[in-house]
Short mmCIF file of C-alpha atoms and ligand atoms in Angstrom, two decimals:
data_model
loop_
_atom_site.label_atom_id
_atom_site.label_comp_id
_atom_site.label_asym_id
_atom_site.label_seq_id
_atom_site.Cartn_x
_atom_site.Cartn_y
_atom_site.Cartn_z
CA MET N 63 110.53 74.00 -99.53
CA LEU N 64 111.58 76.37 -102.28
CA LYS N 65 109.44 74.43 -104.71
CA MET N 66 106.40 74.66 -102.48
CA LEU N 67 106.24 78.41 -102.32
CA PRO N 68 104.84 79.17 -105.79
CA THR N 69 102.10 76.52 -105.58
CA GLY N 70 100.42 78.14 -102.63
CA LEU N 71 100.50 81.41 -104.51
CA LEU N 72 98.59 80.05 -107.50
CA ALA N 73 95.24 81.23 -106.21
CA GLY N 74 96.51 84.80 -106.21
CA LEU N 75 98.28 84.78 -109.57
CA PRO N 76 96.78 86.38 -112.64
CA ALA N 77 95.51 83.60 -114.89
CA PHE N 78 96.81 85.20 -118.07
CA SER N 79 100.32 85.87 -117.06
CA GLY N 80 101.72 87.36 -120.25
CA SER N 81 101.34 90.88 -118.94
CA ALA N 82 102.40 89.79 -115.47
CA CYS N 83 105.53 88.34 -117.00
CA ALA N 84 106.23 91.53 -118.90
CA ALA N 85 105.79 93.48 -115.69
CA GLY N 86 108.32 91.28 -113.94
CA LEU N 87 105.75 89.77 -111.56
CA VAL N 88 106.41 86.19 -112.64
CA PRO N 89 109.41 84.64 -114.36
CA GLY N 90 109.26 83.84 -118.06
CA PHE N 91 109.24 80.27 -119.36
CA ARG N 92 112.54 78.57 -119.95
CA GLY N 93 111.72 78.03 -123.61
CA MET N 94 108.07 78.18 -124.64
CA PRO N 95 106.40 74.93 -123.52
CA ARG N 96 104.34 72.87 -125.93
CA ILE N 97 100.86 72.12 -124.56
CA ALA N 98 98.27 70.11 -126.47
CA THR N 99 94.54 70.19 -125.84
CA GLY N 100 92.06 67.40 -126.53
CA GLY N 101 89.50 65.15 -124.91
CA ILE N 102 86.22 63.29 -124.94
CA ALA N 103 83.21 64.08 -122.79
CA SER N 104 79.79 62.63 -122.16
CA GLU N 105 77.63 61.52 -119.23
CA CYS N 106 76.49 57.95 -119.83
CA SER N 107 73.89 56.06 -117.84
CA THR N 108 74.57 52.34 -117.86
CA TYR N 109 70.84 51.94 -117.19
CA SER N 110 70.05 53.36 -120.64
CA ARG N 111 69.42 51.14 -123.65
CA ILE N 112 70.35 54.01 -125.98
CA ARG N 113 73.86 53.93 -127.48
CA SER N 114 75.79 57.07 -128.36
CA ARG N 115 77.15 56.70 -131.87
CA MET N 116 79.37 58.86 -134.04
CA GLY N 117 76.40 60.91 -135.24
CA ASP N 118 75.65 61.90 -131.64
CA PHE N 119 79.11 63.41 -131.13
CA THR N 120 80.21 66.92 -131.90
CA VAL N 121 83.80 66.46 -133.00
CA LEU N 122 86.04 69.52 -133.22
CA ARG N 123 89.36 69.08 -134.97
CA GLY N 124 92.40 71.33 -135.02
CA GLN N 125 91.53 75.02 -134.82
CA GLU N 126 87.79 74.15 -134.69
CA VAL N 127 88.43 73.36 -131.02
CA PHE N 128 88.67 77.08 -130.32
CA GLY N 129 85.20 77.60 -131.78
CA ALA N 130 83.78 76.02 -128.62
CA PRO N 131 82.99 78.69 -126.01
CA LEU N 132 84.72 76.71 -123.29
CA SER N 133 87.99 76.64 -125.25
CA LEU N 134 88.11 80.39 -125.74
CA PRO N 135 89.87 81.06 -122.39
CA LEU N 136 92.78 78.95 -123.63
CA LEU N 137 93.47 81.51 -126.37
CA ARG N 138 94.25 84.15 -123.79
CA TYR N 139 97.24 82.40 -122.29
CA GLU N 140 100.80 83.41 -123.01
CA VAL N 141 101.47 79.79 -124.00
CA PRO N 142 99.79 78.63 -127.20
CA PHE N 143 97.55 75.58 -126.73
CA LEU N 144 97.93 73.15 -129.61
CA PRO N 145 94.58 71.60 -130.55
CA THR N 146 94.08 67.91 -131.39
CA LEU N 147 90.49 66.68 -131.21
CA GLU N 148 87.66 67.32 -128.77
CA ALA N 149 84.60 65.10 -128.91
CA SER N 150 81.46 65.61 -126.86
CA ALA N 151 78.04 63.99 -126.86
CA PRO N 152 74.89 64.92 -124.94
CA PRO N 153 74.16 62.85 -121.82
CA GLY N 154 72.69 59.48 -122.73
CA GLY N 155 73.58 55.82 -122.85
CA PRO N 156 76.99 54.17 -123.16
CA VAL N 157 79.13 54.97 -126.18
CA GLU N 158 79.32 52.35 -128.89
CA ARG N 159 82.78 50.77 -128.69
CA GLY N 160 83.68 51.33 -132.35
CA THR N 161 82.81 55.04 -132.09
CA TYR N 162 85.07 55.44 -129.06
CA GLU N 163 87.96 53.57 -130.65
CA THR N 164 87.69 55.63 -133.87
CA LEU N 165 87.72 58.91 -131.95
CA LYS N 166 90.61 57.77 -129.75
CA ALA N 167 92.70 56.68 -132.72
CA GLU N 168 92.29 60.04 -134.45
CA TYR N 169 93.05 61.92 -131.23
CA LEU N 170 96.22 59.90 -130.64
CA GLU N 171 97.40 60.42 -134.21
CA ARG N 172 96.90 64.17 -133.88
CA LEU N 173 98.72 64.09 -130.54
CA ARG N 174 101.62 62.18 -132.13
CA GLN N 175 101.98 64.86 -134.78
CA LEU N 176 102.49 67.49 -132.06
CA LEU N 177 105.33 65.71 -130.25
CA PRO N 178 107.37 66.58 -128.32
CA LEU N 179 104.92 67.89 -125.72
CA ASP N 180 105.42 69.32 -122.25
CA GLY N 181 101.77 69.25 -121.26
CA VAL N 182 98.28 68.14 -122.29
CA TYR N 183 95.08 69.89 -121.23
CA LEU N 184 92.26 67.31 -121.29
CA ALA N 185 88.66 68.52 -121.64
CA MET N 186 86.73 65.65 -120.05
CA HIS N 187 83.59 64.99 -118.02
CA GLY N 188 84.35 61.90 -115.95
CA ALA N 189 81.17 59.90 -116.55
CA LEU N 190 81.96 58.41 -119.93
CA SER N 191 80.90 54.82 -120.30
CA VAL N 192 81.95 52.75 -123.29
CA GLU N 193 80.58 49.35 -124.24
CA GLY N 194 82.74 46.63 -122.69
CA MET N 195 84.88 49.08 -120.70
CA ASP N 196 84.61 50.06 -117.03
CA ASP N 197 86.98 53.01 -116.92
CA ALA N 198 86.82 54.86 -120.23
CA GLU N 199 88.58 58.01 -119.02
CA GLY N 200 91.37 55.89 -117.51
CA ASP N 201 91.78 54.23 -120.90
CA TRP N 202 91.96 57.63 -122.62
CA TYR N 203 94.63 58.86 -120.18
CA ALA N 204 96.71 55.69 -120.43
CA ALA N 205 96.63 55.96 -124.23
CA THR N 206 97.62 59.63 -123.98
CA ARG N 207 100.51 58.80 -121.66
CA SER N 208 101.74 56.10 -124.01
CA VAL N 209 102.11 58.72 -126.74
CA VAL N 210 103.46 61.71 -124.80
CA GLY N 211 105.86 59.83 -122.52
CA PRO N 212 106.45 59.88 -118.76
CA ASP N 213 107.58 63.51 -118.32
CA CYS N 214 104.67 65.32 -119.97
CA LEU N 215 102.16 66.89 -117.55
CA LEU N 216 98.51 65.88 -117.97
CA SER N 217 95.85 68.17 -116.49
CA ALA N 218 92.18 67.22 -116.77
CA TYR N 219 88.99 69.26 -116.57
CA TYR N 220 86.04 67.43 -114.93
CA ASP N 221 82.36 67.75 -114.23
CA LEU N 222 81.23 67.60 -110.61
CA HIS N 223 79.44 64.36 -111.53
CA GLY N 224 82.53 62.44 -112.61
CA ASN N 225 83.98 59.16 -111.37
CA LEU N 226 87.65 58.41 -110.85
CA SER N 227 89.80 55.30 -110.89
CA ARG N 228 93.22 54.48 -109.53
CA ARG N 229 94.47 54.23 -113.12
CA ALA N 230 93.27 57.77 -113.85
CA VAL N 231 94.88 59.10 -110.68
CA ASP N 232 98.14 57.30 -111.48
CA THR N 233 98.23 58.72 -115.01
CA LEU N 234 97.15 62.33 -114.52
CA ASP N 235 99.24 65.03 -112.85
CA ALA N 236 96.46 67.51 -112.10
CA LEU N 237 92.66 67.62 -112.09
CA SER N 238 90.03 70.27 -111.49
CA ALA N 239 86.27 69.80 -111.26
CA TYR N 240 83.30 72.14 -111.12
CA ARG N 241 82.49 73.55 -107.73
CA THR N 242 78.88 74.42 -108.51
CA ALA N 243 75.69 72.55 -109.41
CA PRO N 244 74.00 73.76 -111.55
CA HIS N 245 77.38 74.23 -113.22
CA VAL N 246 77.91 77.94 -113.50
CA ASP N 247 81.71 77.87 -113.02
CA ARG N 248 82.68 76.26 -116.32
CA VAL N 249 85.05 78.99 -117.46
CA GLU N 250 86.71 79.10 -114.04
CA ASN N 251 87.18 75.33 -114.24
CA VAL N 252 88.90 75.59 -117.63
CA MET N 253 91.24 78.14 -116.16
CA ARG N 254 91.98 76.14 -113.01
CA ALA N 255 93.08 73.15 -115.11
CA ALA N 256 95.02 75.32 -117.56
CA ASP N 257 96.56 77.48 -114.81
CA MET N 258 97.99 74.40 -113.12
CA LEU N 259 99.69 73.32 -116.33
CA THR N 260 101.18 76.69 -117.22
CA HIS N 261 102.15 77.43 -113.62
CA CYS N 262 103.97 74.13 -113.15
CA LEU N 263 105.75 74.44 -116.48
CA ARG N 264 106.80 77.99 -115.67
CA TYR N 265 108.27 77.05 -112.28
CA GLY N 266 109.48 73.56 -113.20
CA LEU N 267 107.12 71.92 -110.68
CA ARG N 268 106.11 68.24 -110.82
CA PRO N 269 102.61 68.13 -109.32
CA GLY N 270 100.67 65.02 -108.37
CA ILE N 271 97.20 64.02 -107.22
CA VAL N 272 96.07 62.74 -103.85
CA TRP N 273 92.65 61.10 -104.07
CA ALA N 274 90.20 60.17 -101.34
CA SER N 275 87.47 57.96 -102.75
CA ILE N 276 84.27 58.21 -100.68
CA PRO N 277 81.88 55.23 -100.90
CA ALA N 278 78.74 57.37 -101.00
CA LEU N 279 76.56 58.22 -103.98
CA LEU N 280 73.66 60.61 -104.37
CA PRO N 281 70.93 61.06 -106.94
CA GLY N 282 72.13 63.95 -109.10
CA GLU N 283 69.19 66.13 -108.17
CA GLN N 284 70.31 66.15 -104.52
CA SER N 285 73.76 67.43 -105.36
CA SER N 286 72.92 71.09 -105.82
CA THR N 287 75.30 73.60 -104.31
CA GLU N 288 72.44 76.10 -104.06
CA TRP N 289 71.15 74.59 -100.82
CA GLU N 290 72.59 72.75 -97.83
CA PRO N 291 74.68 70.77 -97.35
CA GLY N 292 76.09 71.26 -100.87
CA ARG N 293 76.27 75.00 -100.41
CA ARG N 294 78.65 74.87 -97.45
CA LEU N 295 80.60 71.79 -98.55
CA TRP N 296 81.80 73.45 -101.75
CA ALA N 297 81.86 77.07 -100.58
CA ASP N 298 85.32 77.09 -99.05
CA LEU N 299 87.27 74.78 -101.37
CA SER N 300 89.15 77.64 -103.00
CA GLU N 301 90.52 78.62 -99.57
CA TYR N 302 92.51 75.39 -99.48
CA ASN N 303 94.30 76.43 -102.68
CA ARG N 304 96.17 78.97 -100.61
CA LEU N 305 97.90 76.37 -98.45
CA PRO N 306 101.59 75.72 -99.19
CA GLY N 307 102.05 72.73 -101.46
CA ILE N 308 98.42 72.77 -102.66
CA LEU N 309 97.54 73.72 -106.23
CA ASP N 310 93.86 72.87 -106.42
CA VAL N 311 91.11 71.10 -104.50
CA SER N 312 88.10 69.40 -106.08
CA GLN N 313 85.23 67.49 -104.54
CA LEU N 314 83.16 65.26 -106.83
CA VAL N 315 79.71 63.87 -106.18
CA GLY N 316 80.36 61.05 -108.65
CA TYR N 317 77.90 59.73 -111.22
CA VAL N 318 75.50 57.30 -109.63
CA TRP N 319 73.96 55.89 -112.83
CA ALA N 320 77.20 54.23 -113.84
CA ASP N 321 76.95 50.80 -112.26
CA GLU N 322 80.67 50.15 -112.42
CA PRO N 323 83.32 49.60 -109.75
CA ARG N 324 84.82 53.10 -109.89
CA ALA N 325 81.54 54.93 -109.18
CA ALA N 326 81.99 56.94 -105.98
CA ALA N 327 82.26 60.44 -104.59
CA SER N 328 85.77 61.74 -104.13
CA VAL N 329 88.07 64.50 -103.02
CA VAL N 330 90.98 65.27 -105.34
CA VAL N 331 93.87 67.43 -104.20
CA THR N 332 96.54 68.44 -106.71
CA GLY N 333 99.82 69.77 -105.40
CA THR N 334 103.50 69.21 -104.75
CA ASP N 335 103.37 68.17 -101.09
CA ALA N 336 101.72 64.78 -100.71
CA GLY N 337 101.63 65.12 -96.91
CA ALA N 338 99.74 68.42 -97.01
CA GLN N 339 97.47 67.06 -99.75
CA LYS N 340 96.65 63.99 -97.66
CA ARG N 341 95.70 66.15 -94.70
CA VAL N 342 93.31 68.23 -96.85
CA ALA N 343 91.85 65.16 -98.56
CA THR N 344 91.28 63.43 -95.20
CA GLU N 345 89.56 66.46 -93.72
CA LEU N 346 87.29 67.10 -96.69
CA ALA N 347 86.40 63.45 -97.29
CA GLY N 348 85.48 63.08 -93.61
CA ARG N 349 83.38 66.22 -93.77
CA TYR N 350 81.53 65.02 -96.89
CA TRP N 351 80.89 61.57 -95.39
CA ALA N 352 79.51 63.12 -92.19
CA ALA N 353 77.09 65.25 -94.20
CA ARG N 354 75.78 62.48 -96.46
CA HIS N 355 72.47 62.11 -94.61
CA GLU N 356 71.70 65.81 -95.05
CA PHE N 357 71.40 65.79 -98.85
CA ARG N 358 67.85 66.50 -99.96
CA PHE N 359 65.91 67.18 -103.11
CA GLY N 360 65.16 70.84 -103.71
CA SER N 361 61.41 70.28 -104.19
CA PRO N 362 58.79 68.02 -102.59
CA THR N 363 58.93 64.58 -104.19
CA GLY N 364 56.61 61.66 -104.80
CA THR N 365 55.61 59.09 -107.35
CA ILE N 366 54.09 60.32 -110.61
CA GLU N 367 50.60 59.60 -109.28
CA GLU N 368 51.28 61.33 -105.95
CA CYS N 369 52.62 64.47 -107.64
CA LEU N 370 49.75 64.55 -110.09
CA SER N 371 47.15 64.10 -107.39
CA ARG N 372 48.72 66.87 -105.33
CA ALA N 373 48.91 69.20 -108.34
CA MET N 374 45.24 68.62 -109.21
CA GLY N 375 44.25 69.60 -105.69
CA LEU N 376 46.05 72.94 -105.80
CA LYS N 377 44.43 76.25 -106.74
CA THR N 378 47.70 77.84 -107.89
CA HIS N 379 49.22 77.53 -111.34
CA PRO N 380 51.31 76.49 -113.05
CA VAL N 381 52.32 73.57 -110.88
CA VAL N 382 55.61 72.47 -112.46
CA ILE N 383 56.41 68.78 -112.07
CA SER N 384 59.78 67.31 -113.01
CA ASP N 385 59.65 63.92 -114.73
CA SER N 386 63.09 63.42 -113.24
CA GLY N 387 63.87 59.83 -114.25
CA ASP N 388 63.60 60.70 -117.94
CA ASN N 389 65.61 63.94 -117.91
CA PRO N 390 67.88 64.05 -120.98
CA GLY N 391 70.08 66.57 -119.20
CA GLY N 392 71.37 63.83 -116.92
CA GLY N 393 71.31 60.83 -119.26
CA GLY N 394 67.59 60.06 -119.42
CA ASN N 395 65.98 59.02 -122.70
CA SER N 396 63.23 61.66 -122.89
CA ASP N 397 60.95 59.22 -124.72
CA GLN N 398 59.35 57.47 -121.76
CA THR N 399 55.56 57.62 -121.47
CA PHE N 400 54.89 56.85 -117.80
CA PHE N 401 53.83 60.43 -117.07
CA LEU N 402 51.72 60.73 -120.22
CA GLN N 403 49.94 57.48 -119.37
CA ALA N 404 49.18 58.81 -115.88
CA LEU N 405 47.86 62.12 -117.25
CA LEU N 406 45.50 60.36 -119.63
CA LYS N 407 44.37 57.88 -117.01
CA ALA N 408 43.58 60.70 -114.56
CA GLY N 409 41.85 62.75 -117.28
CA THR N 410 44.01 65.75 -116.39
CA ARG N 411 43.46 68.71 -118.69
CA ASP N 412 45.14 72.09 -119.18
CA VAL N 413 48.55 70.44 -119.12
CA LEU N 414 51.80 71.25 -120.92
CA LEU N 415 54.00 68.19 -121.42
CA GLY N 416 57.44 69.38 -122.45
CA GLY N 417 60.34 67.44 -123.89
CA MET N 418 59.07 64.24 -125.48
CA THR N 419 61.49 62.89 -128.09
CA ASP N 420 59.88 60.96 -130.94
CA ARG N 421 61.30 61.14 -134.45
CA PRO N 422 58.49 59.24 -136.25
CA ALA N 423 55.76 61.27 -134.53
CA THR N 424 57.56 64.54 -135.29
CA ASP N 425 58.01 63.56 -138.93
CA ALA N 426 54.31 62.68 -139.13
CA CYS N 427 53.39 66.14 -137.82
CA TYR N 428 55.49 67.79 -140.55
CA ARG N 429 53.69 65.70 -143.14
CA ALA N 430 50.32 66.77 -141.73
CA GLY N 431 51.25 70.46 -141.51
CA VAL N 432 50.10 73.10 -139.02
CA GLY N 433 46.38 72.68 -138.39
CA GLY N 434 46.49 69.07 -139.52
CA GLN N 435 44.81 66.36 -137.49
CA LEU N 436 46.27 62.89 -137.22
CA PRO N 437 46.44 59.81 -135.03
CA LEU N 438 49.79 59.56 -133.26
CA SER N 439 51.85 56.95 -131.51
CA ILE N 440 53.88 58.89 -128.95
CA GLY N 441 57.04 57.80 -127.13
CA ALA N 442 59.02 54.60 -126.53
CA THR N 443 60.82 54.88 -129.87
CA LEU N 444 64.30 54.95 -128.29
CA ASP N 445 63.58 52.31 -125.66
CA SER N 446 60.54 50.19 -126.26
CA VAL N 447 61.42 47.78 -123.44
CA MET N 448 61.06 50.09 -120.47
CA CYS N 449 57.61 51.37 -121.41
CA ARG N 450 55.01 51.27 -124.17
CA PRO N 451 53.99 54.02 -126.60
CA VAL N 452 50.76 55.97 -126.10
CA HIS N 453 48.30 55.90 -128.98
CA VAL N 454 46.36 59.14 -129.47
CA LYS N 455 43.33 58.98 -131.74
CA LYS N 456 43.38 62.61 -132.82
CA ALA N 457 46.19 65.12 -132.32
CA VAL N 458 46.11 68.63 -133.77
CA VAL N 459 49.37 70.13 -134.97
CA LYS N 460 49.68 73.63 -133.51
CA HIS N 461 53.27 74.51 -134.41
CA LEU N 462 56.16 73.28 -136.57
CA THR N 463 59.59 74.86 -136.32
CA ALA N 464 61.14 75.78 -139.68
CA VAL N 465 64.19 73.54 -140.04
CA THR N 466 66.47 72.48 -142.86
CA ARG N 467 67.20 69.01 -141.49
CA PRO N 468 64.44 66.61 -140.38
CA GLU N 469 66.54 65.60 -137.34
CA ASP N 470 66.14 69.14 -135.98
CA GLY N 471 62.36 69.07 -136.26
CA GLU N 472 60.10 70.05 -133.37
CA ALA N 473 56.32 70.16 -133.20
CA VAL N 474 53.64 71.23 -130.77
CA VAL N 475 50.50 69.10 -130.71
CA GLU N 476 47.26 69.15 -128.75
CA PHE N 477 45.16 66.16 -127.72
CA ASP N 478 42.85 65.32 -124.82
CA GLY N 479 43.49 68.62 -123.00
CA ILE N 480 47.25 68.17 -123.24
CA THR N 481 49.68 70.37 -125.16
CA ALA N 482 52.85 68.42 -125.89
CA THR N 483 56.17 69.24 -127.50
CA LEU N 484 57.66 66.60 -129.78
CA SER N 485 61.21 66.69 -131.08
CA ALA N 486 63.01 64.53 -133.61
CA ARG N 487 66.16 64.35 -131.50
CA ARG N 488 66.83 64.42 -127.79
CA ARG N 489 67.03 68.01 -126.60
CA LEU N 490 66.35 70.01 -123.48
CA TYR N 491 63.10 71.85 -122.85
CA HIS N 492 64.06 73.24 -119.46
CA ALA N 493 63.98 77.02 -119.87
CA ALA N 494 60.79 79.02 -120.32
CA GLU N 495 62.33 80.48 -123.51
CA ALA N 496 62.49 77.02 -125.08
CA PHE N 497 58.68 77.01 -125.02
CA ARG N 498 58.12 80.63 -125.92
CA ASP N 499 60.31 80.10 -129.01
CA ILE N 500 57.72 77.60 -130.25
CA GLY N 501 54.70 79.69 -129.38
CA VAL N 502 53.84 78.11 -126.03
CA ASP N 503 53.61 80.08 -122.77
CA PRO N 504 54.11 77.72 -119.82
CA ALA N 505 52.67 80.30 -117.41
CA GLN N 506 49.21 79.81 -118.93
CA PHE N 507 48.87 76.14 -118.01
CA ARG N 508 47.46 74.60 -114.86
CA ILE N 509 50.15 71.90 -114.81
CA VAL N 510 53.50 71.82 -116.59
CA VAL N 511 55.35 68.49 -116.78
CA LEU N 512 59.00 68.73 -117.78
CA LYS N 513 61.57 66.09 -118.52
CA CYS N 514 64.09 67.67 -116.20
CA GLY N 515 65.42 67.53 -112.66
CA TYR N 516 65.91 70.65 -110.59
CA LEU N 517 64.29 73.54 -112.40
CA HIS N 518 65.93 76.05 -114.69
CA PRO N 519 65.81 79.50 -113.02
CA THR N 520 63.23 80.79 -115.53
CA MET N 521 60.92 77.89 -114.80
CA LYS N 522 61.57 78.06 -111.07
CA ALA N 523 60.37 81.65 -111.13
CA LEU N 524 57.08 80.53 -112.71
CA ALA N 525 56.45 77.40 -110.64
CA SER N 526 53.62 77.63 -108.16
CA PRO N 527 54.77 75.32 -106.72
CA ALA N 528 57.47 72.96 -108.05
CA LEU N 529 57.23 69.22 -107.46
CA MET N 530 59.62 66.45 -108.44
CA ALA N 531 58.28 63.10 -109.55
CA LEU N 532 60.69 60.26 -108.82
CA SER N 533 59.73 58.62 -112.07
CA PRO N 534 61.20 55.49 -113.65
CA GLY N 535 63.84 55.91 -116.33
CA ALA N 536 67.53 55.69 -117.13
CA ILE N 537 68.35 58.13 -114.33
CA ASP N 538 65.85 57.02 -111.68
CA GLN N 539 66.42 59.36 -108.72
CA ASP N 540 65.20 56.70 -106.31
CA ILE N 541 68.66 55.18 -106.30
CA VAL N 542 68.05 52.66 -103.52
CA HIS N 543 65.40 51.17 -105.78
CA ILE N 544 67.80 50.72 -108.75
CA GLY N 545 70.10 48.56 -106.65
CA ASN N 546 73.85 48.18 -106.50
CA HIS N 547 75.29 45.37 -108.57
CA ARG N 548 78.80 46.17 -109.75
CA ARG N 549 79.83 49.08 -107.56
CA ARG N 550 81.87 48.45 -104.41
CA PRO N 551 79.87 48.41 -101.15
CA THR N 552 78.46 51.92 -101.10
CA TRP N 553 76.13 54.03 -99.01
CA PRO N 554 73.10 54.22 -99.21
CA TRP N 555 72.82 50.62 -100.45
CA VAL N 556 74.84 49.57 -97.41
CA ALA N 557 73.09 51.66 -94.79
CA ASP N 558 75.54 50.93 -91.93
CA LEU N 559 78.73 51.14 -93.98
CA ALA N 560 81.79 52.21 -91.97
CA TYR N 561 84.27 54.58 -93.61
CA GLU N 562 87.50 56.29 -92.65
CA PRO N 563 89.19 58.42 -95.31
CA ALA N 564 92.38 56.78 -96.58
CA PRO N 565 93.75 59.07 -99.29
CA TYR N 566 95.64 57.42 -102.13
CA VAL N 567 98.82 59.10 -103.35
CA SER N 568 99.27 59.00 -107.13
CA ALA N 569 102.11 56.87 -108.43
CA ARG N 570 103.22 59.99 -110.32
CA PHE N 571 104.76 61.22 -107.04
CA GLY N 572 107.11 58.25 -107.01
CA ARG N 573 108.82 59.21 -110.25
CA ARG N 574 110.20 62.52 -109.03
ZN1 ZN D 162 77.26 67.54 -113.79
#
């Protein structure tokens, strides 16, 4: 019971307890603990034919780690965090196996050089997919454990759209995930994961995870916490932190576009009282399951043709339509041409098409220069199987961004009543500023088509109205249509699935 008291107090403790320690509010450490930080993060659709390779990763080594905005909070702790390697890649397809193994080997070597360690803070995402591997994060944790030994505490930072495995739960000691979508609580999430580590090391606590896997998956664009039921389901999670024996409560939507056995929603409760944690996990998992039918998209939806037809019949502007299946922010390619084909077929004019990735077309625009006219093949350069390129007889180059590397190039072209952005690499064109920076005002167009899901606030403010096309792509939001092949029986593919929460207690509890 004595050990349980401080855990329930975690929610009320100052995160940066150096001054609190000096003021006598919390005890000092018994010897300064050694905590490493490292990790690998990406969101990988197994439906994508793109592969993430080394060149796609941003790799921060040693002190470079603290150059990342999300690592800055770690510098404010009384305990120094010892950096190893943090690798992150934009959402996309699975990671090439050799790239993953190279990054893991360097991370483990850097970890080895820091031994002995009392804790490791792991900056992860939870939806990493690696060629030939079903549980990449579990592999990373098992490798970490093999280096740091059985007594070191591992605390992981997760996205809301992460998947978990029994191996991950049996290897980690603590986990925290975002509680908002769109994710506006990133800094808080860093601190929740880091607080658990420093708190447990300060008080000599041995935490563990209780995990309730929920066999229900949602398209990502339904998982917003800005409207119901997401709003209420995540709103009160922090209240559970105050219960004795509970350190942190997370609820994950899971990542639906990973067709692998671990893909599922889940509730994760970290604490020191497995009984109390099981009660919370059971309650929250049951509540989530009961609400699964309520999840909705935030905008009216339809096929590409339905959305286009509706937009053309409206008097308001700009009608903003999400090309949601090809959204690079969630793992889509951003080179698919289904929407462009439909626009040309319908003869729609006064349209802004934002976010097409095409390196050869972008390079060709730079060769032609601003004002140049040229024939263009647009799209399907990253995945030529899913769709075909569109051939434009005459495009006029309206803008070229000044860049020093061709891979950063971006162009604006006009053809057939359509203004389109082209970029050499996959990047987001979600905010109104992204267009204004390249001399395009989305407010002036009748129809704006974006390779995105739910709208960025600046675009939402413009939209009159917003529509979401459930378009084909690597993150097709019509998830029933993509089928379930390797996941366990899961709602909604099994419409009458029965489920009773049965929380799993991490094997880490057994070693205390
Ligand atoms: Zn996410």
